[in-house]
PDB file of C-alpha atoms and ligand atoms in Angstrom:
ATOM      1  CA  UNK A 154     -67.523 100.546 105.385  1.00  0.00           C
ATOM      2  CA  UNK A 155     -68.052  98.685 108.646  1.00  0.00           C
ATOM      3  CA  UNK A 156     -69.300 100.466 111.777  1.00  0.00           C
ATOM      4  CA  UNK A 157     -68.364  97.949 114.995  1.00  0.00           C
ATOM      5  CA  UNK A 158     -69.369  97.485 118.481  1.00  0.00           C
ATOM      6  CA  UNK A 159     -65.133  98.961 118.796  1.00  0.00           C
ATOM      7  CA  UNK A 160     -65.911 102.023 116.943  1.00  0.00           C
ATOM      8  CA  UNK A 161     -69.516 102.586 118.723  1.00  0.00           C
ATOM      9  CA  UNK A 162     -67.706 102.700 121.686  1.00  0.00           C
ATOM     10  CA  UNK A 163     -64.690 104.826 121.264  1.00  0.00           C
ATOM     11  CA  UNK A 164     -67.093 107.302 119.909  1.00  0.00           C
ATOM     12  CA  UNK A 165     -69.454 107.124 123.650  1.00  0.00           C
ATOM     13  CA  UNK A 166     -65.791 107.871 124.633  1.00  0.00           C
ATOM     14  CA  UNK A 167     -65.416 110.825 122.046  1.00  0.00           C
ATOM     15  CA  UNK A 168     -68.963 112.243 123.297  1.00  0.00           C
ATOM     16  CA  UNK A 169     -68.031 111.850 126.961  1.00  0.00           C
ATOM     17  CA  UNK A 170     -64.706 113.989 126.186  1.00  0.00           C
ATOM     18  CA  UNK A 171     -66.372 116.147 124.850  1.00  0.00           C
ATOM     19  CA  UNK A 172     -69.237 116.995 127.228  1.00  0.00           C
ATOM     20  CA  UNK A 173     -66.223 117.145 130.279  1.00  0.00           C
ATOM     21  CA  UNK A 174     -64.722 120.029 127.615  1.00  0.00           C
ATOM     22  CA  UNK A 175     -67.558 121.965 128.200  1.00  0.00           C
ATOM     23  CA  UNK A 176     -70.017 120.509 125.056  1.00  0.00           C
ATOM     24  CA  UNK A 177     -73.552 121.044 126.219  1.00  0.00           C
ATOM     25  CA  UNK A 178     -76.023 120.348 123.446  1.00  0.00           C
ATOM     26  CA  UNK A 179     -77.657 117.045 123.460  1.00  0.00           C
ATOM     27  CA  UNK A 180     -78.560 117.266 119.525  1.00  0.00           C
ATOM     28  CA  UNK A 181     -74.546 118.460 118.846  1.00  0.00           C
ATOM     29  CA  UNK A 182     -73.652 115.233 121.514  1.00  0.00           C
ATOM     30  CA  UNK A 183     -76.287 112.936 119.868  1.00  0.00           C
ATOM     31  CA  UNK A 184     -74.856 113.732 115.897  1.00  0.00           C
ATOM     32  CA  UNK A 185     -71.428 113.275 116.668  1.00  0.00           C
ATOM     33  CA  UNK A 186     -72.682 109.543 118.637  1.00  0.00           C
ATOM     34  CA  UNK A 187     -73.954 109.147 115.367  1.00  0.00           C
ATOM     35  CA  UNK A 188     -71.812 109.505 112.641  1.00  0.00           C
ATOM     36  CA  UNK A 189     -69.415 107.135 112.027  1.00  0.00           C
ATOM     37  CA  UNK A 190     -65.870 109.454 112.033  1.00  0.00           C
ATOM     38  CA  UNK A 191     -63.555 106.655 110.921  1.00  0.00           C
ATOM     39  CA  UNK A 192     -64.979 106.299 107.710  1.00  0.00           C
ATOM     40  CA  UNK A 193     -63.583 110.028 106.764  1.00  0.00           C
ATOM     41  CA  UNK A 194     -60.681 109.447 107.438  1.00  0.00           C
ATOM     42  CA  UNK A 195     -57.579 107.361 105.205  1.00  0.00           C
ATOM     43  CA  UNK A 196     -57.840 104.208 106.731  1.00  0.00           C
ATOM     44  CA  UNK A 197     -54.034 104.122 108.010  1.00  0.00           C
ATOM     45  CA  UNK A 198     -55.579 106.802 110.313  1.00  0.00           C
ATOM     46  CA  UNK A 199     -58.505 104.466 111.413  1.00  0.00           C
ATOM     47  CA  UNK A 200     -57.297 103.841 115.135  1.00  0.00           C
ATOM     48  CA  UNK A 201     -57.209 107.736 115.570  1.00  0.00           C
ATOM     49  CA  UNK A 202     -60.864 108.541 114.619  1.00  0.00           C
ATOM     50  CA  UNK A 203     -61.925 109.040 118.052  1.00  0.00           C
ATOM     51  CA  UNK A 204     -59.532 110.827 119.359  1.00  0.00           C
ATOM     52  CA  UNK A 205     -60.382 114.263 119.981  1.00  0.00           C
ATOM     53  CA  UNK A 206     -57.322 115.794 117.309  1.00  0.00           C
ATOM     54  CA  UNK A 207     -57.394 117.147 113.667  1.00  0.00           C
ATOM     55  CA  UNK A 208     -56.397 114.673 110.686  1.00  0.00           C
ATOM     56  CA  UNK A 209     -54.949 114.932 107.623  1.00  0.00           C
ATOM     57  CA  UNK A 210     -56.855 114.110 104.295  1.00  0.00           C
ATOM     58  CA  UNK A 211     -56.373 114.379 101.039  1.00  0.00           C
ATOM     59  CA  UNK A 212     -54.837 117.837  98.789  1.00  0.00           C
ATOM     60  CA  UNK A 213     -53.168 118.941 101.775  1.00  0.00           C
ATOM     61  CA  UNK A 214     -56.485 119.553 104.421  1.00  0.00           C
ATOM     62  CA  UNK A 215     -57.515 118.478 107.465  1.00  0.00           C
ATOM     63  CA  UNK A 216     -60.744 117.227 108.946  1.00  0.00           C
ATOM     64  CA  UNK A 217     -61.052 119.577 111.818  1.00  0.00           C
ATOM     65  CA  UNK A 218     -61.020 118.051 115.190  1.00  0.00           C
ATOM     66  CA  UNK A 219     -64.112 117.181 117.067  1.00  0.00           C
ATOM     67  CA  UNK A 220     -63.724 119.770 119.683  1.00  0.00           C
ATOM     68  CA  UNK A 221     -63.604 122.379 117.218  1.00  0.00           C
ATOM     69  CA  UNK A 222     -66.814 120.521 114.915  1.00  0.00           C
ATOM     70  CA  UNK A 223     -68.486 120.555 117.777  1.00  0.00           C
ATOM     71  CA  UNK A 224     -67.811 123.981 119.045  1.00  0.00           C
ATOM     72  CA  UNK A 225     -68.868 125.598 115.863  1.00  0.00           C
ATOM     73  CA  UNK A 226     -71.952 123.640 115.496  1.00  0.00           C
ATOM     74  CA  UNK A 227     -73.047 124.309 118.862  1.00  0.00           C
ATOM     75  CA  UNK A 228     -72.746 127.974 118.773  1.00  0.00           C
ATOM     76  CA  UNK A 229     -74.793 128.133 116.040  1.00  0.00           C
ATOM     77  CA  UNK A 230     -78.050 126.606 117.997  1.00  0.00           C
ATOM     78  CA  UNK A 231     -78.827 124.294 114.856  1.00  0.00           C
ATOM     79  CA  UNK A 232     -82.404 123.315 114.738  1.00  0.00           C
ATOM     80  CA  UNK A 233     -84.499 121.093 112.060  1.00  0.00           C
ATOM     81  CA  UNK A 234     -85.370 121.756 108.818  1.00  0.00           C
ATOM     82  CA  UNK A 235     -82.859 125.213 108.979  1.00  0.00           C
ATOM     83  CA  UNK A 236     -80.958 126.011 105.641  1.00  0.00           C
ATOM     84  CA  UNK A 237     -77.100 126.237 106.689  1.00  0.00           C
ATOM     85  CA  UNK A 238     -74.575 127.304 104.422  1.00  0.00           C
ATOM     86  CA  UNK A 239     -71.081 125.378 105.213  1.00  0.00           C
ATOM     87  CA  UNK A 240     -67.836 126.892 103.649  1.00  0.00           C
ATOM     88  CA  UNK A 241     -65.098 123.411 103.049  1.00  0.00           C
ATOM     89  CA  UNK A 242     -66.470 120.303 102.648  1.00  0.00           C
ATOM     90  CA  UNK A 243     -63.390 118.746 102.916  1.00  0.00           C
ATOM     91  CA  UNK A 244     -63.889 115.374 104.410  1.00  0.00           C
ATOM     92  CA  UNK A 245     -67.868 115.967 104.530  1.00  0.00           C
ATOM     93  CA  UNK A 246     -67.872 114.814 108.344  1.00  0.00           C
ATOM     94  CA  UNK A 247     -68.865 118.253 109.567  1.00  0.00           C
ATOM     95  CA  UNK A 248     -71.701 117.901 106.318  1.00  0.00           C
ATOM     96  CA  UNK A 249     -72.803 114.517 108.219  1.00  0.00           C
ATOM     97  CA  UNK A 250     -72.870 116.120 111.506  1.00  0.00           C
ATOM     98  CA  UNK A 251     -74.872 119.020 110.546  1.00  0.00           C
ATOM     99  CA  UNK A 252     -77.850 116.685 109.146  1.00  0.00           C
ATOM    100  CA  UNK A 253     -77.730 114.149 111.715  1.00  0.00           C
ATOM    101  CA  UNK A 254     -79.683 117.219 113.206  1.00  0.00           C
ATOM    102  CA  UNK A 255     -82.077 117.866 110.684  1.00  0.00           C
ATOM    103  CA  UNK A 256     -80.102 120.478 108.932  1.00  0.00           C
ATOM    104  CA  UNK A 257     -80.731 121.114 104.650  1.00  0.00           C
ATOM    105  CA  UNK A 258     -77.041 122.009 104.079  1.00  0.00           C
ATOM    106  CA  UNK A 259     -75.682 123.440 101.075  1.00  0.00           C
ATOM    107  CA  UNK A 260     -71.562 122.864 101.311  1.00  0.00           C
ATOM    108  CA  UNK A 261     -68.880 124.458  98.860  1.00  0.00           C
ATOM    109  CA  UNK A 262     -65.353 123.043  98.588  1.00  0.00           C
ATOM    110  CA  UNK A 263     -62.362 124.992  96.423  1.00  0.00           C
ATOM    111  CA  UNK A 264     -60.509 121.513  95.820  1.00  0.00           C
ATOM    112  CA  UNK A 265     -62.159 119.108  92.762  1.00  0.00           C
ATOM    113  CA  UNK A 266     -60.931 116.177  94.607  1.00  0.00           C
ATOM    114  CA  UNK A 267     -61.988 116.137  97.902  1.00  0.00           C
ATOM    115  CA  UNK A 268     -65.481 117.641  96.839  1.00  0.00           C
ATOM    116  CA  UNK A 269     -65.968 114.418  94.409  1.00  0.00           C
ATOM    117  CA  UNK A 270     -64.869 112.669  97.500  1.00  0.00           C
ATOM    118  CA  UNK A 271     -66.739 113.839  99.903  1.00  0.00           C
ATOM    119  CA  UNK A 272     -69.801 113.306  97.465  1.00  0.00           C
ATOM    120  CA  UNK A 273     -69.112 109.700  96.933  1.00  0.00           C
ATOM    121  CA  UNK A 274     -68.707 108.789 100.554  1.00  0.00           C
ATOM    122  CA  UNK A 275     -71.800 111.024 102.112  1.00  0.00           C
ATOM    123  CA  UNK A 276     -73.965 109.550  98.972  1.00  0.00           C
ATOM    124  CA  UNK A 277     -73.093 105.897 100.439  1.00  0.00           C
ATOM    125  CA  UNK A 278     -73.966 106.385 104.211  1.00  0.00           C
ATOM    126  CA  UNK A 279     -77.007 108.128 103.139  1.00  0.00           C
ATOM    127  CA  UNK A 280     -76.454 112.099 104.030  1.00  0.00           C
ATOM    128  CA  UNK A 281     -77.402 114.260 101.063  1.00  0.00           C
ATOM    129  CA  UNK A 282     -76.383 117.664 101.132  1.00  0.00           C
ATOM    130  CA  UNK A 283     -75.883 119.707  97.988  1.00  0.00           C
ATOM    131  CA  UNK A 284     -72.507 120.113  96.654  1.00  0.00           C
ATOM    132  CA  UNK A 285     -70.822 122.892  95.387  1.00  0.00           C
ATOM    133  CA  UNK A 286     -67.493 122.876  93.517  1.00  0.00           C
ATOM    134  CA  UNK A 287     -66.243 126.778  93.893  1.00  0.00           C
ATOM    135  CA  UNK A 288     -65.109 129.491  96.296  1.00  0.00           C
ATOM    136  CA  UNK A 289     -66.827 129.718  99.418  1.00  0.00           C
ATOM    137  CA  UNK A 290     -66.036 133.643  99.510  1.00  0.00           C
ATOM    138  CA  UNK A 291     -68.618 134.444  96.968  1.00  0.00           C
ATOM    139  CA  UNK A 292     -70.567 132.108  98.788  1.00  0.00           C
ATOM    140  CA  UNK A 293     -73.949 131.045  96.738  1.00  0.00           C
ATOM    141  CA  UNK A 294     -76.304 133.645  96.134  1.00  0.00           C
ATOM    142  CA  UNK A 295     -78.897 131.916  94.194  1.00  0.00           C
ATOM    143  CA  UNK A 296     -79.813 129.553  97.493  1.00  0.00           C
ATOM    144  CA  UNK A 297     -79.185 132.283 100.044  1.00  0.00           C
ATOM    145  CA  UNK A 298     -80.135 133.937 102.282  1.00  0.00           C
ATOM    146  CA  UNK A 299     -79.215 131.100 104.594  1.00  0.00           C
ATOM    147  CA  UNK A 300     -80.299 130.583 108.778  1.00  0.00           C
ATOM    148  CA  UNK A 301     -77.011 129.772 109.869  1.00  0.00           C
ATOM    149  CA  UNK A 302     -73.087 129.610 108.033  1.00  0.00           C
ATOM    150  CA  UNK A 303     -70.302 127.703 108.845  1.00  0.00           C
ATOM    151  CA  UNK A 304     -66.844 128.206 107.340  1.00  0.00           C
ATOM    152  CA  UNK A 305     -64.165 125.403 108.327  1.00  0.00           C
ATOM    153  CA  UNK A 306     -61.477 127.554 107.329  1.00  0.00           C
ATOM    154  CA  UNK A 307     -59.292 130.115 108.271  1.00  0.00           C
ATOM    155  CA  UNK A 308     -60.712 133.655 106.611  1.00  0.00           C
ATOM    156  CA  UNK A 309     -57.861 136.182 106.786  1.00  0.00           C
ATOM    157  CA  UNK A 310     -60.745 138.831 106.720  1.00  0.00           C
ATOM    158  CA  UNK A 311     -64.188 138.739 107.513  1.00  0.00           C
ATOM    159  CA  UNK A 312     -66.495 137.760 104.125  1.00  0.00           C
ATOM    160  CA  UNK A 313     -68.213 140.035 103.561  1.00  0.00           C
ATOM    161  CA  UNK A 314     -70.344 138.505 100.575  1.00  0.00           C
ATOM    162  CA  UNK A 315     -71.098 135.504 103.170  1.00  0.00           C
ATOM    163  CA  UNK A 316     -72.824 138.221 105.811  1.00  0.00           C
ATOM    164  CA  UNK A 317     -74.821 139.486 103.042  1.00  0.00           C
ATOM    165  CA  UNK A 318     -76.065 135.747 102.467  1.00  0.00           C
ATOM    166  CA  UNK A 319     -77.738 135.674 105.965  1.00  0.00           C
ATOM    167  CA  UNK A 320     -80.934 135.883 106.819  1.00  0.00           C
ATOM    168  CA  UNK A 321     -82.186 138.405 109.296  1.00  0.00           C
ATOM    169  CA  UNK A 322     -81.905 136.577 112.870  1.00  0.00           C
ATOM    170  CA  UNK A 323     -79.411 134.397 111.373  1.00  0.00           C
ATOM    171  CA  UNK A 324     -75.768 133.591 112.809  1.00  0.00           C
ATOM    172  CA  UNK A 325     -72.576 132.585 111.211  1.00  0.00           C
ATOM    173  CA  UNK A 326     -69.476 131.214 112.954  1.00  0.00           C
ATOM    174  CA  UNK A 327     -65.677 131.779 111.367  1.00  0.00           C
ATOM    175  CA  UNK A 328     -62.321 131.625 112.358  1.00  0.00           C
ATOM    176  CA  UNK A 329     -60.952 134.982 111.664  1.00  0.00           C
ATOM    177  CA  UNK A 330     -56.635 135.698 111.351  1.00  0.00           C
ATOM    178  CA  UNK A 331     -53.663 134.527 110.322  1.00  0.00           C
ATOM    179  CA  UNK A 332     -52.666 131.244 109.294  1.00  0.00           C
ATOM    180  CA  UNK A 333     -50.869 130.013 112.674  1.00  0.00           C
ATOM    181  CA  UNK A 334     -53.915 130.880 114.865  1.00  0.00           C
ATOM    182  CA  UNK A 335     -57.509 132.152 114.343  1.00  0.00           C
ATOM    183  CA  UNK A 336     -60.244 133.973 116.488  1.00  0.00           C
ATOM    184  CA  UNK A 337     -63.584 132.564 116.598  1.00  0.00           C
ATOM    185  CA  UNK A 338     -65.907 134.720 115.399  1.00  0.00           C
ATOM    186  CA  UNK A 339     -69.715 135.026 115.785  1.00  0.00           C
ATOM    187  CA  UNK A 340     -71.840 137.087 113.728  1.00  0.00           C
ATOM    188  CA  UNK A 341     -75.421 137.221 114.676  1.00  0.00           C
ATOM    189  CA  UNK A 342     -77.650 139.270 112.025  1.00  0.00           C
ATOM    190  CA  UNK A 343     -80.657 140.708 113.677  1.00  0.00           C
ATOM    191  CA  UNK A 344     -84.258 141.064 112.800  1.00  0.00           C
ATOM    192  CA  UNK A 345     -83.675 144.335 111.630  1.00  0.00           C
ATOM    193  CA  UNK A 346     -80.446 143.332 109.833  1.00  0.00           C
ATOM    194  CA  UNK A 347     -78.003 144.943 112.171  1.00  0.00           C
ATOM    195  CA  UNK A 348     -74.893 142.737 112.547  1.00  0.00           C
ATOM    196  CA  UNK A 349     -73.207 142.045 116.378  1.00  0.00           C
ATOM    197  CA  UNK A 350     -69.834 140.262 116.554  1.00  0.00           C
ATOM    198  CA  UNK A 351     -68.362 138.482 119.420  1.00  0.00           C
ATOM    199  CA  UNK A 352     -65.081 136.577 119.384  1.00  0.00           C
ATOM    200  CA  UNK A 353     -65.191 133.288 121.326  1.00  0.00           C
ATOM    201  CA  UNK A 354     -61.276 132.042 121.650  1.00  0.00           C
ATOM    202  CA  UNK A 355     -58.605 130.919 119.685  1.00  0.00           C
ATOM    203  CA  UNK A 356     -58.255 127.879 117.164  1.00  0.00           C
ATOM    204  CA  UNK A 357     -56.027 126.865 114.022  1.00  0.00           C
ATOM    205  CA  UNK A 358     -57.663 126.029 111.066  1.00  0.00           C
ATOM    206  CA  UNK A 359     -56.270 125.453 107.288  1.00  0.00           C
ATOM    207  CA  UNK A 360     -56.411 129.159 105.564  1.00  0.00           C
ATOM    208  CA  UNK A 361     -59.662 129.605 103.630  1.00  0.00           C
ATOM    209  CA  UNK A 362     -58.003 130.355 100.179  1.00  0.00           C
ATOM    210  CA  UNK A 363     -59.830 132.564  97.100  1.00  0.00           C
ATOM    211  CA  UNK A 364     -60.254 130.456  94.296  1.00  0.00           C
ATOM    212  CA  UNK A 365     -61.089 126.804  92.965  1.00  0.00           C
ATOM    213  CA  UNK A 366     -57.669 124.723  93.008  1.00  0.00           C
TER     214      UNK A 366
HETATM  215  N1  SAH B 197     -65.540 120.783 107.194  1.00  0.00           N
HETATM  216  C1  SAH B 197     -64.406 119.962 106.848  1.00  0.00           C
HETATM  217  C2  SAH B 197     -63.114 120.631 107.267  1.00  0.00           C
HETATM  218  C3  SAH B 197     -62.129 120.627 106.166  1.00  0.00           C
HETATM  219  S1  SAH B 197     -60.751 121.688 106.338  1.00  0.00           S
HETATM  220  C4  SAH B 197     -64.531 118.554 107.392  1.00  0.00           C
HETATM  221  O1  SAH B 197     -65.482 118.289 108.153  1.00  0.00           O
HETATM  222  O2  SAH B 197     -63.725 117.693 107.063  1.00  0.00           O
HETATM  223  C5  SAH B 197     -61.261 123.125 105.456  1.00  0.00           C
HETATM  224  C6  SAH B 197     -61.621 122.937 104.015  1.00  0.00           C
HETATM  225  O3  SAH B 197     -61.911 124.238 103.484  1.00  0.00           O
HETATM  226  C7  SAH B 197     -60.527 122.367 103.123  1.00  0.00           C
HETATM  227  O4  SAH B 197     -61.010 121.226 102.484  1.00  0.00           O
HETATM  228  C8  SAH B 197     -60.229 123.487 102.124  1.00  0.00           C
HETATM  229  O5  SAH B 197     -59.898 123.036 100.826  1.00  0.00           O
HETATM  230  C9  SAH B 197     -61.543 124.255 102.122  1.00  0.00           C
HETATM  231  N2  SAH B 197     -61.461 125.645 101.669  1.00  0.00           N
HETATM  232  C10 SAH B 197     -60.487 126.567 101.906  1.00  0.00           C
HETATM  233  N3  SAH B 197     -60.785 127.748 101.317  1.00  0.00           N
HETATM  234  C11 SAH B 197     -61.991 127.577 100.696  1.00  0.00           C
HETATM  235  C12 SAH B 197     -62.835 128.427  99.899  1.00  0.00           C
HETATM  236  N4  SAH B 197     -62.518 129.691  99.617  1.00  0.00           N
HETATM  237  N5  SAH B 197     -63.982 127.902  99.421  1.00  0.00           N
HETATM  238  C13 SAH B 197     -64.346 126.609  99.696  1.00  0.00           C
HETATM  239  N6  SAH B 197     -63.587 125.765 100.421  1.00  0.00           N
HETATM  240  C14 SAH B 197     -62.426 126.237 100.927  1.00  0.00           C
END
């Protein structure tokens, strides 16, 4: 569980990367300074934490790459103390990110194992979110309704439970199509509760799947 002076700075690297992509929010920058990516990660993948590319982990997932974590976060204008509802836990990094700036986040993950793992790992660097074992698609409608939502999946369809579970002047960010490429979608709730969506370029995420596995 060691963070070095090597990792600290191949992540400076990561941020810098990231701003010259077109990254602007200092509290988005500052997080992903912060968290310490390589410990997400299996450690045969160690030496590509900080590169700016998707990994593998366990049951078949990725942890999305930090473009893309950063992308999503920043679109979503994140500010303390706001309830945000993430969709895939997966790795938890995105989790981590997320409080690093002062987010409560409530995350759900469809696969046992990577939930449990997830929970193990944030619980020992210190980020507590709460964890939810289940299908993000039905989203969780005793916490809601939620500021912003974040799914880390690929939604073959817009979900439609999840825009229900937002609170009026609330946003939520998913990638929307098929499994080879997705749009990004934005769907910003107003006060009155009218929804606007705007699509904001292509990605590839792992499908967002109905179910628990
Ligand atoms: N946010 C994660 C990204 C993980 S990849 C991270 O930072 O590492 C997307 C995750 O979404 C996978 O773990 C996958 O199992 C999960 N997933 C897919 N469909 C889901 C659903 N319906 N409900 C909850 N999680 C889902």
């Amino acid at each position: 569980m060691e963070d070095s002076f090597l990792h600290k700075g191949l992540r400076k690297k990561l941020v810098e990367e990231l701003k010259n992509k077109g990254i602007s929010d200092i509290n988005v920058l500052n997080a992903i300074n912060k968290v310490p990516r390589h410990l997400f990660m299996d450690s045969s993948f160690m030496h590509f934490a900080y590169k700016d590319k998707a990994f593998p982990i366990a049951a078949n997932q990725t942890i999305s790459q930090p473009y893309t974590v950063a992308f999503q976060t920043q679109i979503l204008e994140i500010k303390k103390g706001e309830k945000v509802l993430e969709i895939g836990t997966g790795s938890g990094y995105q989790s981590a990110v997320l409080i690093e700036m002062g987010a409560s986040v409530f995350t759900i993950e469809r696969h046992k194992v990577l939930s449990s793992g997830a929970q193990t790992l944030l619980m020992q660097l210190g980020y507590r979110p709460r964890f939810f074992y289940g299908d993000g698609f039905e989203g969780l409608p005793t916490y809601a309704p939620f500021d912003k939502i974040i799914v880390t999946a690929g939604a073959g369809h817009l979900p439609e439970k999840l825009i229900g579970q937002l609170k009026p002047g609330g946003k939520m960010i998913v990638p929307i199509g098929p499994e080879n490429e997705q749009t990004m979608v934005l769907v910003c709730k107003s006060d009155e509760g009218k929804t606007e969506i705007t699509e904001h370029g292509s990605f590839v995420f792992v499908p967002m799947l109905k179910g628990k596995a």
